[in-house]
Amino acid sequence: MNLLPPLLTPRHQLTLALHESHTKAEVYDLAVVGGGATGLGVALDAASRGLRVVLVEADDFAKGTSSRSTKLVHGGVRYLAQGNIALVREALHERMTLLRNAPHIAQPLAFVVPAYRWWETAFYGIGLKMYDALAGATGLGATTFLTRSETQSALPSVQPQGLRGGVQYWDGQFNDAQLAVALARTAAREGALLLNYMKASRLLFTQGKVSGVACNDMLTGKAYAIHACCVVNATGVWVDALRAQDGQHQHIVAPSQGVHIVVEAHFLPGSKALMIPKTGDGRVLFAVPWLGKVILGTTDTPRDDLSTEPLAFEEEVDFILREAARYLRVAPQRSDVKSIWVGLRPLVKPPDDEGDNTKGLSREHTVLVSPSGLVTVTGGKWTTYRAMAKDVLQKCADSGLLPQRQGLTDHLTLVGAEMTPIAPQPLSAPQGLHSYGSEQKWVQQLPGHDVFLTGGLSEAMVRFAARYEYAVHVEDVLARRSRLLFLDARLAAQWAPRVAQILQEETGLDPALDSFVQLAGQYLFPPT
Ligand SMILES: Cc1cc2nc3c(=O)[nH]c(=O)nc-3n(C[C@H](O)[C@H](O)[C@H](O)COP(=O)(O)OP(=O)(O)OC[C@H]3O[C@@H](n4cnc5c(N)ncnc54)[C@H](O)[C@@H]3O)c2cc1C
């Protein structure tokens, strides 16, 4: 199979395309607002149906919640405990589809639940056997009961005191921001026009019906108008702002903050994840090996302000460290934190909700069509982005906003997944050339392919990000094309000036170096 070269993403061409459709008063079938998991999934599904699609993202793709997940492709063991069988079954199906369509981005991962009380092995084991049964043919491996010594060899750093045994089960993990960029690029391959740094500032109406969006280029300040038969509001925790412009003033999102901290791999050696089903306050806690480090998290704290860079509360960090210390032989300290990041869950709020207990709110998604035809989608999780997209397009078709057409994403391989080797490197290994899947040879053809800034990030990779992956700012490269900011904030700040030079050479645009260096300080603990 001869691979086509990747599509170029020069900013001036993307904005020119938007300008031309503006001057010709062209009408798109679909305009999607928001370039996270949800919006990108909708854009790709619609483009695969042959629809004319445009997507605008106010910041970079996955700048919002979609780069700040726990990186699990999962059915949601905890929703099983809540009895939400349909949600789990759907997510398990989606888990398999993603692993098949993007094996360089999403892979199976073994999780071990250590048992310290006599009843835990049987209790969790039976639940996880049900999880296997629900997965059926899409299962990734059988749940197994572990003895004390088997648990210790699966998790060499687990706290041995009081350990009785454990349970091992299978789920998946992925690189969330990489998946977002792959979705954007695959949608572009299918004919969609996607622009980051293009904010939808105002809804446009014709005879009381939503007929498009007015946008502002966040890099130049230039204004554009996009006309479309259907507008989808996929702005995550920010959906209520656009809904308000449409006269819908009832808030449907109750944001909940989740904090993750990153520590060195030696705190959890090996390739298996640790899962604690019930922490001191009833939450789930994970320790997950990822890209050469270990992620610990998360929390679930209600939050009203909707910053794109929320800060962790000190007590959240202490909570994670304290809980980790209960299960790890060597407890990570505050000084071991390499990076800390915070994401806002777009939890769907029941109409009469007055409480602040977001742990109990629905992780399912909601699709609403307003009287003027604005389609809003929010909630759900990364794992189910494709199922959410299908639902959105079905609702659009049922409402007469789009034609009824069959989606084609079930077997649509994402960019980089063509001819991916059968056994790609595990996601627990540091990022490197292998992370590009079938696109490795294009990276290797660029200048600087043998000049590494830091392990796993070459100059050629920065050029690749600028030429083919919509990267403009240093942050786009160091936070989301490479994940260095999320893995080691100090190191990211150290390499930022060189990344800025290369980006400027490639794009001729301001790479926003200073704001990145300032941002990197927020990913340290305590923030500087
Ligand atoms: C802590 C945490 C852990 C999680 N872990 C997992 C996990 O392990 N597995 C899993 O499956 N799911 C997980 N999730 C859930 C998952 O990450 C989210 O459901 C998903 O990322 C939401 O995507 P989204 O596109 O709806 O929102 P976002 O990613 O926030 O995207 C919305 C986008 O809209 C843009 N936007 C806003 N206003 C405008 C405008 N006016 N014009 C243009 N663009 C605009 C924003 O910049 C943003 O990029 C987790 C979530 C959190 C918070």
Tab-separated table of N, CA and C in Angstrom, residues 145-259:
chain	number	residue	atom	x	y	z
A	145	PHE	N	-7.934	-13.665	39.105
A	145	PHE	CA	-7.699	-13.474	40.535
A	145	PHE	C	-6.216	-13.693	40.799
A	146	LEU	N	-5.591	-12.814	41.594
A	146	LEU	CA	-4.164	-12.918	41.847
A	146	LEU	C	-3.909	-13.245	43.314
A	147	THR	N	-2.892	-14.076	43.528
A	147	THR	CA	-2.452	-14.312	44.900
A	147	THR	C	-1.659	-13.085	45.357
A	148	ARG	N	-1.269	-13.116	46.619
A	148	ARG	CA	-0.460	-12.005	47.147
A	148	ARG	C	0.842	-11.844	46.345
A	149	SER	N	1.527	-12.960	46.069
A	149	SER	CA	2.819	-12.816	45.377
A	149	SER	C	2.613	-12.442	43.906
A	150	GLU	N	1.518	-12.931	43.300
A	150	GLU	CA	1.236	-12.528	41.909
A	150	GLU	C	0.928	-11.021	41.838
A	151	THR	N	0.236	-10.538	42.861
A	151	THR	CA	-0.076	-9.096	42.881
A	151	THR	C	1.216	-8.293	42.988
A	152	GLN	N	2.126	-8.788	43.819
A	152	GLN	CA	3.399	-8.072	43.985
A	152	GLN	C	4.247	-8.115	42.715
A	153	SER	N	4.189	-9.240	41.985
A	153	SER	CA	4.993	-9.203	40.748
A	153	SER	C	4.310	-8.374	39.664
A	154	ALA	N	2.972	-8.288	39.717
A	154	ALA	CA	2.296	-7.416	38.733
A	154	ALA	C	2.541	-5.946	39.058
A	155	LEU	N	2.581	-5.626	40.346
A	155	LEU	CA	2.784	-4.235	40.787
A	155	LEU	C	3.944	-4.230	41.788
A	156	PRO	N	5.194	-4.214	41.296
A	156	PRO	CA	6.332	-4.366	42.209
A	156	PRO	C	6.395	-3.304	43.311
A	157	SER	N	5.770	-2.144	43.100
A	157	SER	CA	5.887	-1.096	44.119
A	157	SER	C	4.649	-1.013	45.017
A	158	VAL	N	3.765	-2.019	44.942
A	158	VAL	CA	2.543	-1.942	45.756
A	158	VAL	C	2.898	-2.101	47.245
A	159	GLN	N	2.148	-1.464	48.098
A	159	GLN	CA	2.349	-1.553	49.547
A	159	GLN	C	2.133	-3.002	50.005
A	160	PRO	N	3.186	-3.674	50.492
A	160	PRO	CA	3.012	-5.096	50.836
A	160	PRO	C	2.299	-5.322	52.166
A	161	GLN	N	2.356	-4.306	53.053
A	161	GLN	CA	1.789	-4.501	54.388
A	161	GLN	C	0.276	-4.721	54.325
A	162	GLY	N	-0.150	-5.894	54.768
A	162	GLY	CA	-1.585	-6.184	54.797
A	162	GLY	C	-2.140	-6.677	53.463
A	163	LEU	N	-1.283	-6.782	52.451
A	163	LEU	CA	-1.757	-7.186	51.118
A	163	LEU	C	-2.194	-8.652	51.152
A	164	ARG	N	-3.394	-8.939	50.611
A	164	ARG	CA	-3.881	-10.317	50.619
A	164	ARG	C	-3.853	-10.941	49.216
A	165	GLY	N	-4.041	-10.126	48.212
A	165	GLY	CA	-4.096	-10.639	46.841
A	165	GLY	C	-4.532	-9.509	45.934
A	166	GLY	N	-5.177	-9.843	44.845
A	166	GLY	CA	-5.629	-8.782	43.949
A	166	GLY	C	-6.420	-9.350	42.791
A	167	VAL	N	-6.864	-8.437	41.925
A	167	VAL	CA	-7.602	-8.820	40.724
A	167	VAL	C	-7.001	-8.049	39.561
A	168	GLN	N	-6.774	-8.743	38.437
A	168	GLN	CA	-6.301	-8.043	37.242
A	168	GLN	C	-7.409	-8.039	36.194
A	169	TYR	N	-7.673	-6.878	35.622
A	169	TYR	CA	-8.636	-6.801	34.513
A	169	TYR	C	-8.052	-5.934	33.408
A	170	TRP	N	-8.760	-5.918	32.249
A	170	TRP	CA	-8.241	-5.201	31.074
A	170	TRP	C	-9.143	-4.056	30.651
A	171	ASP	N	-8.508	-2.952	30.313
A	171	ASP	CA	-9.197	-1.823	29.695
A	171	ASP	C	-8.227	-1.243	28.678
A	172	GLY	N	-8.447	0.018	28.278
A	172	GLY	CA	-7.524	0.601	27.303
A	172	GLY	C	-6.983	1.926	27.793
A	173	GLN	N	-5.883	2.389	27.166
A	173	GLN	CA	-5.392	3.742	27.432
A	173	GLN	C	-5.020	4.382	26.107
A	174	PHE	N	-4.913	5.710	26.112
A	174	PHE	CA	-4.648	6.415	24.855
A	174	PHE	C	-3.963	7.738	25.126
A	175	ASN	N	-3.561	8.388	24.036
A	175	ASN	CA	-3.026	9.737	24.132
A	175	ASN	C	-4.124	10.675	23.646
A	176	ASP	N	-4.793	11.345	24.586
A	176	ASP	CA	-6.005	12.092	24.236
A	176	ASP	C	-5.789	13.224	23.226
A	177	ALA	N	-4.767	14.067	23.454
A	177	ALA	CA	-4.558	15.184	22.527
A	177	ALA	C	-4.104	14.688	21.161
A	178	GLN	N	-3.336	13.601	21.158
A	178	GLN	CA	-2.918	13.042	19.866
A	178	GLN	C	-4.127	12.532	19.095
A	179	LEU	N	-5.061	11.930	19.828
A	179	LEU	CA	-6.276	11.449	19.161
A	179	LEU	C	-7.064	12.633	18.593
A	180	ALA	N	-7.134	13.724	19.349
A	180	ALA	CA	-7.876	14.893	18.862
A	180	ALA	C	-7.277	15.405	17.549
A	181	VAL	N	-5.963	15.522	17.511
A	181	VAL	CA	-5.322	16.031	16.289
A	181	VAL	C	-5.518	15.024	15.145
A	182	ALA	N	-5.463	13.741	15.469
A	182	ALA	CA	-5.682	12.723	14.426
A	182	ALA	C	-7.117	12.806	13.892
A	183	LEU	N	-8.082	13.094	14.771
A	183	LEU	CA	-9.470	13.232	14.304
A	183	LEU	C	-9.589	14.446	13.382
A	184	ALA	N	-8.942	15.549	13.783
A	184	ALA	CA	-8.998	16.768	12.956
A	184	ALA	C	-8.398	16.486	11.580
A	185	ARG	N	-7.262	15.834	11.571
A	185	ARG	CA	-6.571	15.593	10.301
A	185	ARG	C	-7.328	14.570	9.444
A	186	THR	N	-7.965	13.603	10.107
A	186	THR	CA	-8.742	12.621	9.342
A	186	THR	C	-9.987	13.290	8.756
A	187	ALA	N	-10.594	14.195	9.529
A	187	ALA	CA	-11.766	14.928	9.012
A	187	ALA	C	-11.349	15.778	7.807
A	188	ALA	N	-10.168	16.393	7.888
A	188	ALA	CA	-9.674	17.201	6.760
A	188	ALA	C	-9.448	16.296	5.543
A	189	ARG	N	-8.921	15.095	5.792
A	189	ARG	CA	-8.712	14.133	4.695
A	189	ARG	C	-10.045	13.781	4.037
A	190	GLU	N	-11.121	13.803	4.852
A	190	GLU	CA	-12.463	13.492	4.331
A	190	GLU	C	-13.135	14.728	3.736
A	191	GLY	N	-12.424	15.858	3.691
A	191	GLY	CA	-12.943	17.046	3.001
A	191	GLY	C	-13.408	18.176	3.893
A	192	ALA	N	-13.351	18.022	5.227
A	192	ALA	CA	-13.818	19.099	6.117
A	192	ALA	C	-12.773	20.206	6.207
A	193	LEU	N	-13.246	21.409	6.507
A	193	LEU	CA	-12.337	22.533	6.769
A	193	LEU	C	-12.322	22.755	8.277
A	194	LEU	N	-11.130	22.684	8.875
A	194	LEU	CA	-11.039	22.857	10.333
A	194	LEU	C	-10.064	23.977	10.643
A	195	LEU	N	-10.444	24.844	11.568
A	195	LEU	CA	-9.564	25.938	11.962
A	195	LEU	C	-9.477	26.026	13.474
A	196	ASN	N	-8.233	25.975	13.976
A	196	ASN	CA	-8.050	26.325	15.382
A	196	ASN	C	-7.851	27.848	15.460
A	197	TYR	N	-7.830	28.377	16.650
A	197	TYR	CA	-7.707	29.831	16.874
A	197	TYR	C	-8.746	30.616	16.069
A	198	MET	N	-9.952	30.098	16.009
A	198	MET	CA	-11.056	30.777	15.319
A	198	MET	C	-12.271	30.670	16.246
A	199	LYS	N	-12.596	31.768	16.907
A	199	LYS	CA	-13.649	31.719	17.931
A	199	LYS	C	-15.013	32.077	17.342
A	200	ALA	N	-16.009	31.283	17.651
A	200	ALA	CA	-17.381	31.625	17.266
A	200	ALA	C	-17.844	32.699	18.242
A	201	SER	N	-18.022	33.921	17.739
A	201	SER	CA	-18.344	35.023	18.643
A	201	SER	C	-19.850	35.244	18.743
A	202	ARG	N	-20.576	34.881	17.690
A	202	ARG	CA	-22.005	35.204	17.670
A	202	ARG	C	-22.739	34.232	16.758
A	203	LEU	N	-23.928	33.842	17.192
A	203	LEU	CA	-24.763	33.018	16.310
A	203	LEU	C	-25.431	33.937	15.289
A	204	LEU	N	-25.607	33.461	14.059
A	204	LEU	CA	-26.322	34.220	13.040
A	204	LEU	C	-27.717	33.614	12.878
A	205	PHE	N	-28.693	34.472	12.678
A	205	PHE	CA	-30.080	33.996	12.547
A	205	PHE	C	-30.686	34.490	11.240
A	206	THR	N	-31.502	33.670	10.614
A	206	THR	CA	-32.295	34.098	9.464
A	206	THR	C	-33.730	33.689	9.748
A	207	GLN	N	-34.598	34.646	9.771
A	207	GLN	CA	-36.023	34.422	10.080
A	207	GLN	C	-36.204	33.547	11.326
A	208	GLY	N	-35.452	33.906	12.361
A	208	GLY	CA	-35.613	33.228	13.651
A	208	GLY	C	-34.913	31.888	13.752
A	209	LYS	N	-34.298	31.438	12.674
A	209	LYS	CA	-33.601	30.143	12.713
A	209	LYS	C	-32.088	30.372	12.675
A	210	VAL	N	-31.348	29.559	13.408
A	210	VAL	CA	-29.888	29.677	13.394
A	210	VAL	C	-29.392	29.346	11.988
A	211	SER	N	-28.595	30.258	11.419
A	211	SER	CA	-28.159	30.046	10.026
A	211	SER	C	-26.644	30.142	9.868
A	212	GLY	N	-25.930	30.201	10.985
A	212	GLY	CA	-24.471	30.234	10.886
A	212	GLY	C	-23.854	30.845	12.120
A	213	VAL	N	-22.544	31.127	12.020
A	213	VAL	CA	-21.833	31.747	13.144
A	213	VAL	C	-20.892	32.828	12.623
A	214	ALA	N	-20.790	33.908	13.401
A	214	ALA	CA	-19.768	34.918	13.122
A	214	ALA	C	-18.542	34.516	13.933
A	215	CYS	N	-17.363	34.616	13.305
A	215	CYS	CA	-16.132	34.138	13.970
A	215	CYS	C	-15.066	35.218	13.977
A	216	ASN	N	-14.177	35.102	14.944
A	216	ASN	CA	-13.010	35.986	15.005
A	216	ASN	C	-11.749	35.163	14.962
A	217	ASP	N	-10.835	35.549	14.071
A	217	ASP	CA	-9.523	34.910	14.033
A	217	ASP	C	-8.746	35.401	15.248
A	218	MET	N	-8.406	34.498	16.143
A	218	MET	CA	-7.754	34.889	17.398
A	218	MET	C	-6.290	35.272	17.182
A	219	LEU	N	-5.756	35.040	16.004
A	219	LEU	CA	-4.364	35.398	15.729
A	219	LEU	C	-4.267	36.763	15.051
A	220	THR	N	-5.299	37.145	14.290
A	220	THR	CA	-5.235	38.415	13.537
A	220	THR	C	-6.350	39.392	13.901
A	221	GLY	N	-7.376	38.898	14.567
A	221	GLY	CA	-8.523	39.744	14.893
A	221	GLY	C	-9.518	39.871	13.745
A	222	LYS	N	-9.230	39.243	12.612
A	222	LYS	CA	-10.114	39.360	11.449
A	222	LYS	C	-11.447	38.628	11.673
A	223	ALA	N	-12.523	39.200	11.137
A	223	ALA	CA	-13.847	38.594	11.344
A	223	ALA	C	-14.301	37.824	10.095
A	224	TYR	N	-15.026	36.762	10.311
A	224	TYR	CA	-15.582	35.949	9.213
A	224	TYR	C	-17.027	35.596	9.558
A	225	ALA	N	-17.807	35.353	8.515
A	225	ALA	CA	-19.155	34.828	8.761
A	225	ALA	C	-19.257	33.467	8.077
A	226	ILE	N	-19.765	32.506	8.802
A	226	ILE	CA	-19.947	31.159	8.233
A	226	ILE	C	-21.441	30.893	8.164
A	227	HIS	N	-21.916	30.518	6.975
A	227	HIS	CA	-23.336	30.187	6.836
A	227	HIS	C	-23.471	28.671	6.730
A	228	ALA	N	-24.419	28.125	7.455
A	228	ALA	CA	-24.572	26.669	7.469
A	228	ALA	C	-26.024	26.283	7.706
A	229	CYS	N	-26.423	25.143	7.139
A	229	CYS	CA	-27.797	24.644	7.348
A	229	CYS	C	-27.987	24.209	8.794
A	230	CYS	N	-26.888	23.772	9.399
A	230	CYS	CA	-26.984	23.240	10.759
A	230	CYS	C	-25.767	23.687	11.558
A	231	VAL	N	-25.992	24.154	12.792
A	231	VAL	CA	-24.872	24.558	13.658
A	231	VAL	C	-24.892	23.668	14.898
A	232	VAL	N	-23.753	23.031	15.173
A	232	VAL	CA	-23.642	22.186	16.367
A	232	VAL	C	-22.746	22.874	17.387
A	233	ASN	N	-23.289	23.046	18.565
A	233	ASN	CA	-22.560	23.647	19.684
A	233	ASN	C	-21.923	22.508	20.485
A	234	ALA	N	-20.610	22.322	20.282
A	234	ALA	CA	-19.891	21.229	20.968
A	234	ALA	C	-18.781	21.843	21.804
A	235	THR	N	-19.147	22.822	22.615
A	235	THR	CA	-18.125	23.589	23.328
A	235	THR	C	-17.908	23.112	24.772
A	236	GLY	N	-18.214	21.852	25.026
A	236	GLY	CA	-17.873	21.243	26.315
A	236	GLY	C	-18.518	21.953	27.495
A	237	VAL	N	-17.699	22.323	28.482
A	237	VAL	CA	-18.265	23.004	29.663
A	237	VAL	C	-18.755	24.408	29.318
A	238	TRP	N	-18.419	24.892	28.110
A	238	TRP	CA	-18.796	26.261	27.721
A	238	TRP	C	-20.095	26.317	26.910
A	239	VAL	N	-20.827	25.191	26.776
A	239	VAL	CA	-22.018	25.186	25.897
A	239	VAL	C	-23.070	26.206	26.306
A	240	ASP	N	-23.157	26.497	27.605
A	240	ASP	CA	-24.242	27.381	28.052
A	240	ASP	C	-24.084	28.802	27.524
A	241	ALA	N	-22.843	29.228	27.238
A	241	ALA	CA	-22.625	30.585	26.720
A	241	ALA	C	-23.272	30.737	25.344
A	242	LEU	N	-23.084	29.747	24.482
A	242	LEU	CA	-23.674	29.832	23.135
A	242	LEU	C	-25.196	29.635	23.199
A	243	ARG	N	-25.616	28.771	24.106
A	243	ARG	CA	-27.058	28.559	24.270
A	243	ARG	C	-27.752	29.840	24.715
A	244	ALA	N	-27.065	30.619	25.546
A	244	ALA	CA	-27.670	31.869	26.034
A	244	ALA	C	-27.927	32.826	24.867
A	245	GLN	N	-27.028	32.826	23.878
A	245	GLN	CA	-27.225	33.685	22.693
A	245	GLN	C	-28.462	33.271	21.915
A	246	ASP	N	-28.869	32.032	22.130
A	246	ASP	CA	-30.035	31.484	21.432
A	246	ASP	C	-31.284	31.593	22.318
A	247	GLY	N	-31.147	32.331	23.418
A	247	GLY	CA	-32.293	32.526	24.312
A	247	GLY	C	-32.518	31.373	25.273
A	248	GLN	N	-31.577	30.416	25.332
A	248	GLN	CA	-31.714	29.272	26.247
A	248	GLN	C	-30.893	29.585	27.499
A	249	HIS	N	-31.552	30.033	28.544
A	249	HIS	CA	-30.797	30.534	29.689
A	249	HIS	C	-30.615	29.521	30.811
A	250	GLN	N	-31.289	28.378	30.715
A	250	GLN	CA	-31.107	27.375	31.771
A	250	GLN	C	-29.763	26.652	31.578
A	251	HIS	N	-28.915	26.674	32.591
A	251	HIS	CA	-27.609	26.010	32.479
A	251	HIS	C	-27.784	24.498	32.503
A	252	ILE	N	-27.131	23.817	31.554
A	252	ILE	CA	-27.256	22.351	31.529
A	252	ILE	C	-25.965	21.663	31.967
A	253	VAL	N	-24.907	22.441	32.201
A	253	VAL	CA	-23.630	21.828	32.594
A	253	VAL	C	-23.280	22.199	34.027
A	254	ALA	N	-22.895	21.170	34.792
A	254	ALA	CA	-22.361	21.393	36.144
A	254	ALA	C	-20.897	20.985	36.101
A	255	PRO	N	-19.977	21.941	35.901
A	255	PRO	CA	-18.577	21.550	35.743
A	255	PRO	C	-18.008	20.952	37.024
A	256	SER	N	-17.159	19.954	36.829
A	256	SER	CA	-16.485	19.337	37.964
A	256	SER	C	-15.009	19.224	37.613
A	257	GLN	N	-14.179	19.663	38.520
A	257	GLN	CA	-12.745	19.715	38.252
A	257	GLN	C	-12.061	18.393	38.594
A	258	GLY	N	-11.175	17.955	37.726
A	258	GLY	CA	-10.377	16.753	37.988
A	258	GLY	C	-8.899	17.082	37.867
A	259	VAL	N	-8.144	16.747	38.916
A	259	VAL	CA	-6.707	17.041	38.948
A	259	VAL	C	-5.922	15.752	38.735
